[in-house]
PDB file of C-alpha atoms and ligand atoms in Angstrom:
ATOM      1  CA  MET A   1      47.227  87.925  93.719  1.00 88.00           C
ATOM      2  CA  ASP A   2      44.213  85.736  94.442  1.00 94.00           C
ATOM      3  CA  LEU A   3      41.927  88.247  96.143  1.00 95.00           C
ATOM      4  CA  LYS A   4      39.211  85.701  96.900  1.00 95.00           C
ATOM      5  CA  ALA A   5      41.640  83.460  98.810  1.00 97.00           C
ATOM      6  CA  TYR A   6      43.157  86.493 100.540  1.00 97.00           C
ATOM      7  CA  LEU A   7      39.742  87.720 101.684  1.00 97.00           C
ATOM      8  CA  GLU A   8      38.752  84.279 102.938  1.00 97.00           C
ATOM      9  CA  ASP A   9      41.973  83.913 104.877  1.00 97.00           C
ATOM     10  CA  ARG A  10      41.646  87.382 106.428  1.00 98.00           C
ATOM     11  CA  ARG A  11      37.973  86.867 107.268  1.00 97.00           C
ATOM     12  CA  GLY A  12      38.939  83.679 109.092  1.00 97.00           C
ATOM     13  CA  LEU A  13      41.631  85.490 111.061  1.00 97.00           C
ATOM     14  CA  VAL A  14      39.277  88.307 112.032  1.00 98.00           C
ATOM     15  CA  ASN A  15      36.385  85.982 112.866  1.00 97.00           C
ATOM     16  CA  ARG A  16      38.526  83.844 115.159  1.00 97.00           C
ATOM     17  CA  ALA A  17      39.789  86.923 116.994  1.00 97.00           C
ATOM     18  CA  LEU A  18      36.273  88.359 117.282  1.00 97.00           C
ATOM     19  CA  GLY A  19      35.046  85.027 118.622  1.00 95.00           C
ATOM     20  CA  ALA A  20      37.712  85.117 121.313  1.00 95.00           C
ATOM     21  CA  TYR A  21      36.772  88.682 122.289  1.00 95.00           C
ATOM     22  CA  LEU A  22      33.062  87.927 122.341  1.00 90.00           C
ATOM     23  CA  PRO A  23      32.448  84.294 123.224  1.00 77.00           C
ATOM     24  CA  GLN A  24      28.864  83.102 123.577  1.00 73.00           C
ATOM     25  CA  VAL A  25      28.537  83.840 127.277  1.00 72.00           C
ATOM     26  CA  ARG A  26      25.959  82.903 129.830  1.00 72.00           C
ATOM     27  CA  GLY A  27      25.318  84.965 132.945  1.00 70.00           C
ATOM     28  CA  PRO A  28      23.227  87.916 134.052  1.00 71.00           C
ATOM     29  CA  ALA A  29      23.607  89.905 130.834  1.00 81.00           C
ATOM     30  CA  PHE A  30      23.145  86.836 128.654  1.00 90.00           C
ATOM     31  CA  ARG A  31      20.472  88.362 126.429  1.00 93.00           C
ATOM     32  CA  VAL A  32      22.432  91.446 125.388  1.00 95.00           C
ATOM     33  CA  ALA A  33      25.624  89.429 124.841  1.00 94.00           C
ATOM     34  CA  GLN A  34      23.608  87.024 122.699  1.00 94.00           C
ATOM     35  CA  ALA A  35      22.260  89.906 120.605  1.00 96.00           C
ATOM     36  CA  MET A  36      25.758  91.371 120.192  1.00 96.00           C
ATOM     37  CA  HIS A  37      27.036  87.965 119.119  1.00 96.00           C
ATOM     38  CA  TYR A  38      24.094  87.457 116.763  1.00 96.00           C
ATOM     39  CA  SER A  39      24.742  90.657 114.821  1.00 97.00           C
ATOM     40  CA  LEU A  40      28.509  90.385 114.866  1.00 97.00           C
ATOM     41  CA  PHE A  41      28.392  86.893 113.363  1.00 96.00           C
ATOM     42  CA  ALA A  42      25.403  87.353 111.044  1.00 94.00           C
ATOM     43  CA  GLY A  43      27.746  87.573 108.044  1.00 90.00           C
ATOM     44  CA  GLY A  44      29.525  90.690 106.874  1.00 92.00           C
ATOM     45  CA  LYS A  45      32.481  91.177 104.575  1.00 94.00           C
ATOM     46  CA  ARG A  46      34.841  92.324 107.382  1.00 98.00           C
ATOM     47  CA  LEU A  47      36.026  95.052 105.046  1.00 98.00           C
ATOM     48  CA  ARG A  48      37.142  97.500 107.736  1.00 98.00           C
ATOM     49  CA  PRO A  49      39.257  95.006 109.695  1.00 98.00           C
ATOM     50  CA  ILE A  50      40.743  93.651 106.466  1.00 98.00           C
ATOM     51  CA  LEU A  51      41.661  97.175 105.359  1.00 98.00           C
ATOM     52  CA  CYS A  52      43.272  97.767 108.739  1.00 98.00           C
ATOM     53  CA  LEU A  53      45.393  94.604 108.559  1.00 98.00           C
ATOM     54  CA  ALA A  54      46.382  95.312 104.943  1.00 98.00           C
ATOM     55  CA  ALA A  55      47.439  98.878 105.828  1.00 98.00           C
ATOM     56  CA  ALA A  56      49.532  97.620 108.748  1.00 98.00           C
ATOM     57  CA  GLU A  57      51.284  95.200 106.409  1.00 97.00           C
ATOM     58  CA  ALA A  58      51.747  97.842 103.712  1.00 98.00           C
ATOM     59  CA  VAL A  59      53.973  99.796 106.129  1.00 98.00           C
ATOM     60  CA  GLY A  60      55.865  96.661 107.158  1.00 97.00           C
ATOM     61  CA  GLY A  61      53.879  95.980 110.348  1.00 95.00           C
ATOM     62  CA  ASP A  62      52.508  92.719 111.656  1.00 93.00           C
ATOM     63  CA  ALA A  63      48.871  91.744 111.005  1.00 95.00           C
ATOM     64  CA  GLY A  64      48.651  89.792 114.267  1.00 93.00           C
ATOM     65  CA  GLU A  65      49.553  92.878 116.255  1.00 93.00           C
ATOM     66  CA  ALA A  66      46.904  94.907 114.452  1.00 96.00           C
ATOM     67  CA  LEU A  67      44.139  92.375 115.208  1.00 97.00           C
ATOM     68  CA  PRO A  68      42.723  94.091 118.330  1.00 97.00           C
ATOM     69  CA  VAL A  69      42.358  97.284 116.304  1.00 98.00           C
ATOM     70  CA  ALA A  70      40.761  95.363 113.427  1.00 98.00           C
ATOM     71  CA  CYS A  71      38.241  93.765 115.825  1.00 98.00           C
ATOM     72  CA  ALA A  72      37.420  97.088 117.472  1.00 98.00           C
ATOM     73  CA  LEU A  73      36.644  98.547 114.024  1.00 98.00           C
ATOM     74  CA  GLU A  74      34.261  95.707 113.177  1.00 98.00           C
ATOM     75  CA  MET A  75      32.490  96.108 116.511  1.00 98.00           C
ATOM     76  CA  VAL A  76      31.950  99.828 115.919  1.00 98.00           C
ATOM     77  CA  HIS A  77      30.730  99.089 112.389  1.00 98.00           C
ATOM     78  CA  THR A  78      28.289  96.400 113.570  1.00 98.00           C
ATOM     79  CA  TYR A  79      26.939  98.720 116.276  1.00 98.00           C
ATOM     80  CA  SER A  80      26.277 101.352 113.610  1.00 98.00           C
ATOM     81  CA  LEU A  81      24.370  98.854 111.463  1.00 98.00           C
ATOM     82  CA  ILE A  82      22.230  97.673 114.399  1.00 98.00           C
ATOM     83  CA  HIS A  83      21.293 101.243 115.303  1.00 98.00           C
ATOM     84  CA  ASP A  84      20.845 102.281 111.670  1.00 97.00           C
ATOM     85  CA  ASP A  85      18.295  99.476 111.211  1.00 97.00           C
ATOM     86  CA  LEU A  86      16.161 100.550 114.194  1.00 98.00           C
ATOM     87  CA  PRO A  87      12.600 101.782 113.576  1.00 97.00           C
ATOM     88  CA  ALA A  88      13.633 105.332 114.571  1.00 96.00           C
ATOM     89  CA  MET A  89      16.306 105.319 111.868  1.00 94.00           C
ATOM     90  CA  ASP A  90      16.042 103.298 108.641  1.00 90.00           C
ATOM     91  CA  ASP A  91      13.553 100.754 110.004  1.00 93.00           C
ATOM     92  CA  ASP A  92      14.974  97.719 108.192  1.00 92.00           C
ATOM     93  CA  ASP A  93      13.933  94.084 108.625  1.00 93.00           C
ATOM     94  CA  LEU A  94      16.876  92.445 106.933  1.00 90.00           C
ATOM     95  CA  ARG A  95      20.617  92.883 107.384  1.00 91.00           C
ATOM     96  CA  ARG A  96      23.418  90.633 106.214  1.00 84.00           C
ATOM     97  CA  GLY A  97      20.720  88.284 104.918  1.00 86.00           C
ATOM     98  CA  GLN A  98      19.207  87.755 108.375  1.00 92.00           C
ATOM     99  CA  PRO A  99      16.508  89.443 110.452  1.00 96.00           C
ATOM    100  CA  THR A 100      17.851  92.708 111.877  1.00 97.00           C
ATOM    101  CA  CYS A 101      18.795  92.708 115.553  1.00 98.00           C
ATOM    102  CA  HIS A 102      15.568  94.369 116.730  1.00 98.00           C
ATOM    103  CA  LYS A 103      13.499  91.900 114.685  1.00 97.00           C
ATOM    104  CA  GLN A 104      15.366  88.893 116.060  1.00 97.00           C
ATOM    105  CA  PHE A 105      15.322  90.218 119.637  1.00 96.00           C
ATOM    106  CA  ASP A 106      13.473  93.439 120.432  1.00 97.00           C
ATOM    107  CA  GLU A 107      14.117  97.150 120.114  1.00 98.00           C
ATOM    108  CA  ALA A 108      15.488  97.763 123.593  1.00 97.00           C
ATOM    109  CA  THR A 109      17.832  94.783 123.328  1.00 97.00           C
ATOM    110  CA  ALA A 110      19.050  95.990 119.926  1.00 98.00           C
ATOM    111  CA  ILE A 111      19.823  99.456 121.336  1.00 98.00           C
ATOM    112  CA  LEU A 112      21.764  97.845 124.169  1.00 98.00           C
ATOM    113  CA  ALA A 113      23.562  95.445 121.811  1.00 97.00           C
ATOM    114  CA  GLY A 114      24.775  98.451 119.799  1.00 98.00           C
ATOM    115  CA  ASP A 115      25.865 100.230 122.981  1.00 98.00           C
ATOM    116  CA  GLY A 116      27.593  97.051 124.137  1.00 97.00           C
ATOM    117  CA  LEU A 117      29.557  96.689 120.894  1.00 98.00           C
ATOM    118  CA  LEU A 118      30.614 100.342 120.825  1.00 98.00           C
ATOM    119  CA  THR A 119      31.922 100.243 124.387  1.00 97.00           C
ATOM    120  CA  ALA A 120      33.522  96.811 123.909  1.00 97.00           C
ATOM    121  CA  ALA A 121      35.555  98.261 121.022  1.00 98.00           C
ATOM    122  CA  PHE A 122      37.261 100.802 123.266  1.00 98.00           C
ATOM    123  CA  HIS A 123      37.625  98.225 126.042  1.00 97.00           C
ATOM    124  CA  ILE A 124      39.480  95.894 123.669  1.00 96.00           C
ATOM    125  CA  LEU A 125      41.838  98.672 122.590  1.00 97.00           C
ATOM    126  CA  ALA A 126      42.662  99.750 126.126  1.00 95.00           C
ATOM    127  CA  ALA A 127      43.142  96.124 127.167  1.00 95.00           C
ATOM    128  CA  ALA A 128      45.604  95.578 124.303  1.00 95.00           C
ATOM    129  CA  ALA A 129      48.114  98.029 125.848  1.00 92.00           C
ATOM    130  CA  SER A 130      50.224  95.234 127.320  1.00 90.00           C
ATOM    131  CA  ARG A 131      50.894  93.997 123.766  1.00 88.00           C
ATOM    132  CA  PHE A 132      52.224  97.422 122.824  1.00 86.00           C
ATOM    133  CA  GLU A 133      54.911  97.913 125.437  1.00 86.00           C
ATOM    134  CA  GLY A 134      56.986 100.919 124.503  1.00 85.00           C
ATOM    135  CA  ARG A 135      54.550 101.731 121.685  1.00 88.00           C
ATOM    136  CA  GLU A 136      51.450 102.591 123.747  1.00 90.00           C
ATOM    137  CA  ARG A 137      51.442 105.962 121.955  1.00 92.00           C
ATOM    138  CA  HIS A 138      50.343 104.182 118.759  1.00 93.00           C
ATOM    139  CA  LEU A 139      47.406 102.619 120.539  1.00 94.00           C
ATOM    140  CA  LEU A 140      46.386 105.937 122.102  1.00 95.00           C
ATOM    141  CA  GLU A 141      46.465 107.573 118.685  1.00 96.00           C
ATOM    142  CA  VAL A 142      44.241 104.823 117.343  1.00 97.00           C
ATOM    143  CA  MET A 143      41.745 105.306 120.186  1.00 97.00           C
ATOM    144  CA  GLU A 144      41.652 109.043 119.557  1.00 97.00           C
ATOM    145  CA  LEU A 145      41.212 108.470 115.846  1.00 98.00           C
ATOM    146  CA  LEU A 146      38.440 105.904 116.278  1.00 98.00           C
ATOM    147  CA  GLY A 147      36.608 108.080 118.818  1.00 98.00           C
ATOM    148  CA  ALA A 148      36.607 110.992 116.381  1.00 98.00           C
ATOM    149  CA  ALA A 149      35.739 108.908 113.303  1.00 98.00           C
ATOM    150  CA  ALA A 150      32.839 107.120 115.002  1.00 98.00           C
ATOM    151  CA  GLY A 151      31.477 110.099 116.906  1.00 98.00           C
ATOM    152  CA  TYR A 152      29.739 113.386 116.191  1.00 98.00           C
ATOM    153  CA  GLN A 153      32.630 114.638 114.044  1.00 96.00           C
ATOM    154  CA  GLY A 154      32.370 111.472 111.961  1.00 98.00           C
ATOM    155  CA  MET A 155      29.846 108.675 111.586  1.00 98.00           C
ATOM    156  CA  VAL A 156      27.267 109.880 114.124  1.00 98.00           C
ATOM    157  CA  GLY A 157      27.432 113.368 112.602  1.00 98.00           C
ATOM    158  CA  GLY A 158      27.000 111.904 109.116  1.00 97.00           C
ATOM    159  CA  GLN A 159      23.997 109.906 110.230  1.00 96.00           C
ATOM    160  CA  MET A 160      22.454 113.081 111.670  1.00 96.00           C
ATOM    161  CA  LEU A 161      22.995 114.950 108.391  1.00 95.00           C
ATOM    162  CA  ASP A 162      21.528 112.015 106.488  1.00 92.00           C
ATOM    163  CA  LEU A 163      18.377 112.023 108.622  1.00 91.00           C
ATOM    164  CA  MET A 164      18.066 115.802 108.261  1.00 92.00           C
ATOM    165  CA  ALA A 165      18.351 115.520 104.468  1.00 90.00           C
ATOM    166  CA  GLU A 166      15.376 113.178 104.170  1.00 85.00           C
ATOM    167  CA  GLY A 167      12.566 114.480 102.006  1.00 83.00           C
ATOM    168  CA  ARG A 168      14.476 117.419 100.495  1.00 85.00           C
ATOM    169  CA  GLN A 169      16.735 118.062  97.511  1.00 88.00           C
ATOM    170  CA  VAL A 170      20.407 117.524  98.282  1.00 91.00           C
ATOM    171  CA  SER A 171      23.282 118.905  96.204  1.00 93.00           C
ATOM    172  CA  LEU A 172      26.205 116.767  95.133  1.00 91.00           C
ATOM    173  CA  LYS A 173      28.427 118.650  97.575  1.00 94.00           C
ATOM    174  CA  GLU A 174      26.059 117.952 100.480  1.00 95.00           C
ATOM    175  CA  LEU A 175      25.818 114.295  99.489  1.00 93.00           C
ATOM    176  CA  GLU A 176      29.582 114.025  99.546  1.00 94.00           C
ATOM    177  CA  THR A 177      29.763 115.580 103.017  1.00 96.00           C
ATOM    178  CA  ILE A 178      27.125 113.167 104.322  1.00 95.00           C
ATOM    179  CA  HIS A 179      28.972 110.141 102.970  1.00 94.00           C
ATOM    180  CA  ARG A 180      32.436 111.356 103.890  1.00 96.00           C
ATOM    181  CA  LEU A 181      31.203 111.383 107.481  1.00 97.00           C
ATOM    182  CA  LYS A 182      28.656 108.576 107.585  1.00 96.00           C
ATOM    183  CA  THR A 183      30.609 105.802 105.883  1.00 96.00           C
ATOM    184  CA  GLY A 184      33.884 107.357 104.765  1.00 98.00           C
ATOM    185  CA  ALA A 185      35.133 108.334 108.217  1.00 98.00           C
ATOM    186  CA  LEU A 186      35.206 104.777 109.581  1.00 98.00           C
ATOM    187  CA  LEU A 187      36.664 103.291 106.398  1.00 98.00           C
ATOM    188  CA  THR A 188      39.381 105.957 106.363  1.00 98.00           C
ATOM    189  CA  ALA A 189      39.992 105.374 110.069  1.00 98.00           C
ATOM    190  CA  ALA A 190      40.429 101.650 109.387  1.00 98.00           C
ATOM    191  CA  VAL A 191      43.256 102.304 106.936  1.00 98.00           C
ATOM    192  CA  ARG A 192      44.859 105.075 108.998  1.00 98.00           C
ATOM    193  CA  ALA A 193      44.666 103.007 112.202  1.00 98.00           C
ATOM    194  CA  GLY A 194      46.331 100.089 110.444  1.00 98.00           C
ATOM    195  CA  ALA A 195      49.128 102.355 109.210  1.00 98.00           C
ATOM    196  CA  LEU A 196      49.615 103.826 112.698  1.00 97.00           C
ATOM    197  CA  VAL A 197      49.603 100.518 114.526  1.00 96.00           C
ATOM    198  CA  GLY A 198      51.898  99.031 111.892  1.00 95.00           C
ATOM    199  CA  GLY A 199      54.455 101.706 112.756  1.00 94.00           C
ATOM    200  CA  GLY A 200      54.197 103.695 109.499  1.00 96.00           C
ATOM    201  CA  SER A 201      56.081 106.971 109.113  1.00 96.00           C
ATOM    202  CA  ARG A 202      54.109 110.251 109.061  1.00 96.00           C
ATOM    203  CA  GLY A 203      54.445 110.352 105.269  1.00 98.00           C
ATOM    204  CA  GLU A 204      53.176 106.782 104.911  1.00 98.00           C
ATOM    205  CA  VAL A 205      50.241 107.428 107.244  1.00 98.00           C
ATOM    206  CA  THR A 206      49.288 110.519 105.211  1.00 98.00           C
ATOM    207  CA  LEU A 207      49.424 108.640 101.899  1.00 98.00           C
ATOM    208  CA  LEU A 208      47.370 105.761 103.248  1.00 98.00           C
ATOM    209  CA  THR A 209      44.840 108.176 104.734  1.00 98.00           C
ATOM    210  CA  GLY A 210      44.460 109.646 101.236  1.00 98.00           C
ATOM    211  CA  TYR A 211      43.876 106.138  99.921  1.00 98.00           C
ATOM    212  CA  GLY A 212      41.263 105.560 102.678  1.00 98.00           C
ATOM    213  CA  GLU A 213      39.386 108.749 101.808  1.00 98.00           C
ATOM    214  CA  LYS A 214      39.121 107.848  98.109  1.00 97.00           C
ATOM    215  CA  PHE A 215      38.257 104.267  99.030  1.00 98.00           C
ATOM    216  CA  GLY A 216      35.485 105.476 101.365  1.00 97.00           C
ATOM    217  CA  LEU A 217      33.856 107.597  98.689  1.00 96.00           C
ATOM    218  CA  ALA A 218      34.203 104.905  96.034  1.00 96.00           C
ATOM    219  CA  PHE A 219      32.634 102.428  98.482  1.00 96.00           C
ATOM    220  CA  GLN A 220      29.602 104.682  98.884  1.00 94.00           C
ATOM    221  CA  VAL A 221      29.168 105.299  95.158  1.00 94.00           C
ATOM    222  CA  THR A 222      29.285 101.544  94.507  1.00 94.00           C
ATOM    223  CA  ASP A 223      26.911 100.953  97.452  1.00 93.00           C
ATOM    224  CA  ASP A 224      24.428 103.316  95.795  1.00 92.00           C
ATOM    225  CA  LEU A 225      24.918 101.528  92.461  1.00 93.00           C
ATOM    226  CA  LEU A 226      24.283  98.179  94.142  1.00 91.00           C
ATOM    227  CA  ASP A 227      21.021  99.497  95.523  1.00 87.00           C
ATOM    228  CA  VAL A 228      19.955 100.213  91.928  1.00 86.00           C
ATOM    229  CA  GLU A 229      21.402  97.146  90.247  1.00 82.00           C
ATOM    230  CA  GLY A 230      22.056  94.534  92.932  1.00 64.00           C
ATOM    231  CA  GLU A 231      20.321  91.240  93.686  1.00 67.00           C
ATOM    232  CA  ALA A 232      18.672  90.789  97.086  1.00 61.00           C
ATOM    233  CA  ALA A 233      20.095  87.269  97.520  1.00 61.00           C
ATOM    234  CA  GLU A 234      23.675  88.495  97.089  1.00 64.00           C
ATOM    235  CA  MET A 235      23.285  91.736  99.011  1.00 62.00           C
ATOM    236  CA  GLY A 236      21.550  90.238 102.044  1.00 64.00           C
ATOM    237  CA  LYS A 237      19.003  93.073 101.989  1.00 66.00           C
ATOM    238  CA  ALA A 238      16.359  94.369  99.645  1.00 66.00           C
ATOM    239  CA  PRO A 239      17.617  96.519  96.737  1.00 66.00           C
ATOM    240  CA  GLY A 240      15.712  99.608  95.623  1.00 66.00           C
ATOM    241  CA  MET A 241      15.321 100.954  99.145  1.00 73.00           C
ATOM    242  CA  ASP A 242      17.049 104.276  98.395  1.00 71.00           C
ATOM    243  CA  GLU A 243      14.559 105.119  95.677  1.00 69.00           C
ATOM    244  CA  LYS A 244      11.652 103.953  97.814  1.00 69.00           C
ATOM    245  CA  ARG A 245      12.795 106.266 100.599  1.00 71.00           C
ATOM    246  CA  GLN A 246      13.557 109.027  98.092  1.00 74.00           C
ATOM    247  CA  LYS A 247      17.124 109.169  99.352  1.00 78.00           C
ATOM    248  CA  ALA A 248      19.697 111.257  97.560  1.00 82.00           C
ATOM    249  CA  THR A 249      22.221 108.918  95.926  1.00 87.00           C
ATOM    250  CA  TYR A 250      24.994 109.250  93.350  1.00 88.00           C
ATOM    251  CA  PRO A 251      23.057 107.398  90.608  1.00 89.00           C
ATOM    252  CA  ALA A 252      20.000 109.567  91.317  1.00 87.00           C
ATOM    253  CA  LEU A 253      22.028 112.793  91.118  1.00 89.00           C
ATOM    254  CA  LEU A 254      24.505 111.866  88.373  1.00 89.00           C
ATOM    255  CA  GLY A 255      22.839 109.029  86.459  1.00 90.00           C
ATOM    256  CA  VAL A 256      24.005 105.403  86.614  1.00 91.00           C
ATOM    257  CA  GLU A 257      26.728 105.659  83.956  1.00 94.00           C
ATOM    258  CA  ALA A 258      28.286 108.839  85.360  1.00 94.00           C
ATOM    259  CA  ALA A 259      28.173 107.356  88.882  1.00 93.00           C
ATOM    260  CA  ARG A 260      29.992 104.268  87.619  1.00 95.00           C
ATOM    261  CA  GLU A 261      32.615 106.466  85.941  1.00 96.00           C
ATOM    262  CA  TRP A 262      32.997 108.498  89.158  1.00 95.00           C
ATOM    263  CA  ALA A 263      33.606 105.280  91.118  1.00 96.00           C
ATOM    264  CA  ARG A 264      36.239 104.218  88.569  1.00 97.00           C
ATOM    265  CA  ARG A 265      38.026 107.567  88.884  1.00 97.00           C
ATOM    266  CA  LEU A 266      38.011 107.388  92.690  1.00 97.00           C
ATOM    267  CA  VAL A 267      39.456 103.876  92.624  1.00 98.00           C
ATOM    268  CA  GLU A 268      42.203 105.062  90.260  1.00 98.00           C
ATOM    269  CA  GLN A 269      43.001 107.940  92.609  1.00 98.00           C
ATOM    270  CA  ALA A 270      43.055 105.599  95.618  1.00 98.00           C
ATOM    271  CA  VAL A 271      45.441 103.232  93.850  1.00 98.00           C
ATOM    272  CA  ALA A 272      47.683 106.151  92.826  1.00 97.00           C
ATOM    273  CA  GLU A 273      48.316 106.949  96.515  1.00 97.00           C
ATOM    274  CA  LEU A 274      49.896 103.513  96.897  1.00 98.00           C
ATOM    275  CA  ALA A 275      52.654 103.970  94.302  1.00 96.00           C
ATOM    276  CA  PRO A 276      55.534 104.352  96.814  1.00 96.00           C
ATOM    277  CA  PHE A 277      54.573 101.165  98.705  1.00 96.00           C
ATOM    278  CA  GLY A 278      55.397  98.673  95.961  1.00 94.00           C
ATOM    279  CA  GLN A 279      54.384  95.023  96.318  1.00 96.00           C
ATOM    280  CA  ARG A 280      53.473  95.306 100.011  1.00 96.00           C
ATOM    281  CA  ALA A 281      50.402  97.368  99.084  1.00 97.00           C
ATOM    282  CA  GLU A 282      49.087  94.866  96.536  1.00 97.00           C
ATOM    283  CA  PRO A 283      46.189  93.754  98.781  1.00 98.00           C
ATOM    284  CA  LEU A 284      45.121  97.410  99.219  1.00 98.00           C
ATOM    285  CA  ARG A 285      45.227  97.889  95.435  1.00 98.00           C
ATOM    286  CA  GLU A 286      43.127  94.787  94.855  1.00 97.00           C
ATOM    287  CA  LEU A 287      40.668  95.781  97.581  1.00 98.00           C
ATOM    288  CA  ALA A 288      40.085  99.131  95.873  1.00 98.00           C
ATOM    289  CA  ARG A 289      39.581  97.488  92.454  1.00 97.00           C
ATOM    290  CA  TYR A 290      37.216  94.962  94.034  1.00 96.00           C
ATOM    291  CA  LEU A 291      34.798  97.835  94.828  1.00 96.00           C
ATOM    292  CA  LEU A 292      34.026  98.123  91.120  1.00 95.00           C
ATOM    293  CA  VAL A 293      32.941  94.497  90.802  1.00 92.00           C
ATOM    294  CA  ARG A 294      31.521  93.708  94.226  1.00 85.00           C
ATOM    295  CA  ARG A 295      28.005  92.295  94.379  1.00 79.00           C
ATOM    296  CA  SER A 296      27.349  92.685  98.100  1.00 79.00           C
TER     297      SER A 296
HETATM  298  C1  GRG B 301      23.531 104.722 113.698  1.00 70.33           C
HETATM  299  C2  GRG B 301      25.463 106.084 114.575  1.00 70.33           C
HETATM  300  C3  GRG B 301      24.821 105.376 113.488  1.00 70.33           C
HETATM  301  C4  GRG B 301      25.424 105.368 112.306  1.00 70.33           C
HETATM  302  C5  GRG B 301      24.951 104.623 111.169  1.00 70.33           C
HETATM  303  C6  GRG B 301      27.181 103.395 108.707  1.00 70.33           C
HETATM  304  C7  GRG B 301      25.837 103.903 109.053  1.00 70.33           C
HETATM  305  C8  GRG B 301      25.767 105.007 109.999  1.00 70.33           C
HETATM  306  C9  GRG B 301      24.741 103.365 108.564  1.00 70.33           C
HETATM  307  C10 GRG B 301      24.725 102.270 107.613  1.00 70.33           C
HETATM  308  C11 GRG B 301      23.744 102.560 106.562  1.00 70.33           C
HETATM  309  C12 GRG B 301      24.199 102.047 105.305  1.00 70.33           C
HETATM  310  C13 GRG B 301      23.619 100.750 104.855  1.00 70.33           C
HETATM  311  C14 GRG B 301      25.094 102.737 104.624  1.00 70.33           C
HETATM  312  C15 GRG B 301      25.629 102.280 103.355  1.00 70.33           C
HETATM  313  C16 GRG B 301      27.047 101.914 103.440  1.00 70.33           C
HETATM  314  C17 GRG B 301      27.300 100.832 104.426  1.00 70.33           C
HETATM  315  C18 GRG B 301      27.905 101.222 105.713  1.00 70.33           C
HETATM  316  C19 GRG B 301      27.021  99.585 104.124  1.00 70.33           C
HETATM  317  C20 GRG B 301      27.299  98.439 105.008  1.00 70.33           C
HETATM  318  O1  GRG B 301      28.674  98.205 105.074  1.00 70.33           O
HETATM  319  P1  GRG B 301      29.282  96.862 104.497  1.00 70.33           P
HETATM  320  O2  GRG B 301      28.845  96.677 103.079  1.00 70.33           O
HETATM  321  O3  GRG B 301      28.516  95.810 105.397  1.00 70.33           O
HETATM  322  O4  GRG B 301      30.742  96.830 104.744  1.00 70.33           O
HETATM  323  P2  GRG B 301      28.928  94.340 105.900  1.00 70.33           P
HETATM  324  O5  GRG B 301      27.611  93.728 106.311  1.00 70.33           O
HETATM  325  O6  GRG B 301      29.593  93.612 104.775  1.00 70.33           O
HETATM  326  O7  GRG B 301      29.833  94.539 107.063  1.00 70.33           O
END
C-alpha cells in the first residue's frame, strides 16, 4: 500500500473533523479558543487518531464512526504537548516547527488552552452518544479507557515519574515504565479505543492492545533515536535536547545501534500481533514499519 497517500488522506479526514469541533470562534473566551486552535493546527502527524481509525477498520468497523474518538485523542495529545512545553516542565520554545503555545500567547493562556483541550475531548465523546444508539456501551468504555490512559495511572503519572527521574541514573526497567506511561499509554489507548468503537471482539481488542503496547515502546525508542540523529527542520524542534538535559534515553542506556535493533524487534512483535487480521490490518502493519524510517 502507498503509506504516504494513506497518511495524507487520513490527516485530511482528521483535520476536517477537528476543524468542525473547534472552529475559530469569537466571543468572550476568544483568546483561549484561539490558543487551543493555534496548537491543534500547528502541524502534527495525527498519529494517534490515524491509529484509532486504522484499528477500527482492522476489526471491520467504520472510520467515520470512529472520528469523534480520533479527534478526542488528538486533543488530549495536544494538551499534553502544550503543558509539557511550559517553563515548569520542559521549557521548550519550539513545537511542531512553531513557537510553543506559551511563547505565542503567554503562560496562563497556554495552561488554559491545555485545560480547554483536555475537557473538550471528553465533551466530544459524551456528545457523540447519539451516533452510537444501542452501542453507547462502546463509547463509555472508550471514555473510561481514555480517562485512565491520560490520567495519573497513565500519561500524567508517566510525566511525574519523568520529572522525578531528572538528574539521576535511571535503569532500563525504570525507563520502560516511564515511557509505557508517558507516551505508550495514549498510543495504546488510541489503538484499543479504535478496536472497541469498531465493534471488535474481546479477542481482537486484546490482540490490538498488544500491538499498541509494542507500537508505543517502539515509538519512544525511535523518538529517542531522532533526538540523537534527527534534523531540526524535519523534526520541528531542536535535536540534542535529551543529552543537553541529561535525560535517560534508550540510545544513552543501550547505545545507538542496540537501540535501533530494539526498535526493530518491537516493530516485529507489534506486526506479529496482527497476523489473524489479514489484509484489513495492512495500514497498522505499515504504520508500525514507518516508525523505523520516520524523520519527524
Ligand atoms: C504534561 C500531562 C503532561 C504530559 C506530557 C506526552 C508527554 C507527556 C510529553 C511529551 C514529551 C515528548 C516530546 C515526548 C516524546 C514523545 C512524544 C509524545 C512526541 C510527540 O508526539 P508526536 O511525534 O507529535 O506524535 P506530533 O507533533 O506529530 O503530534
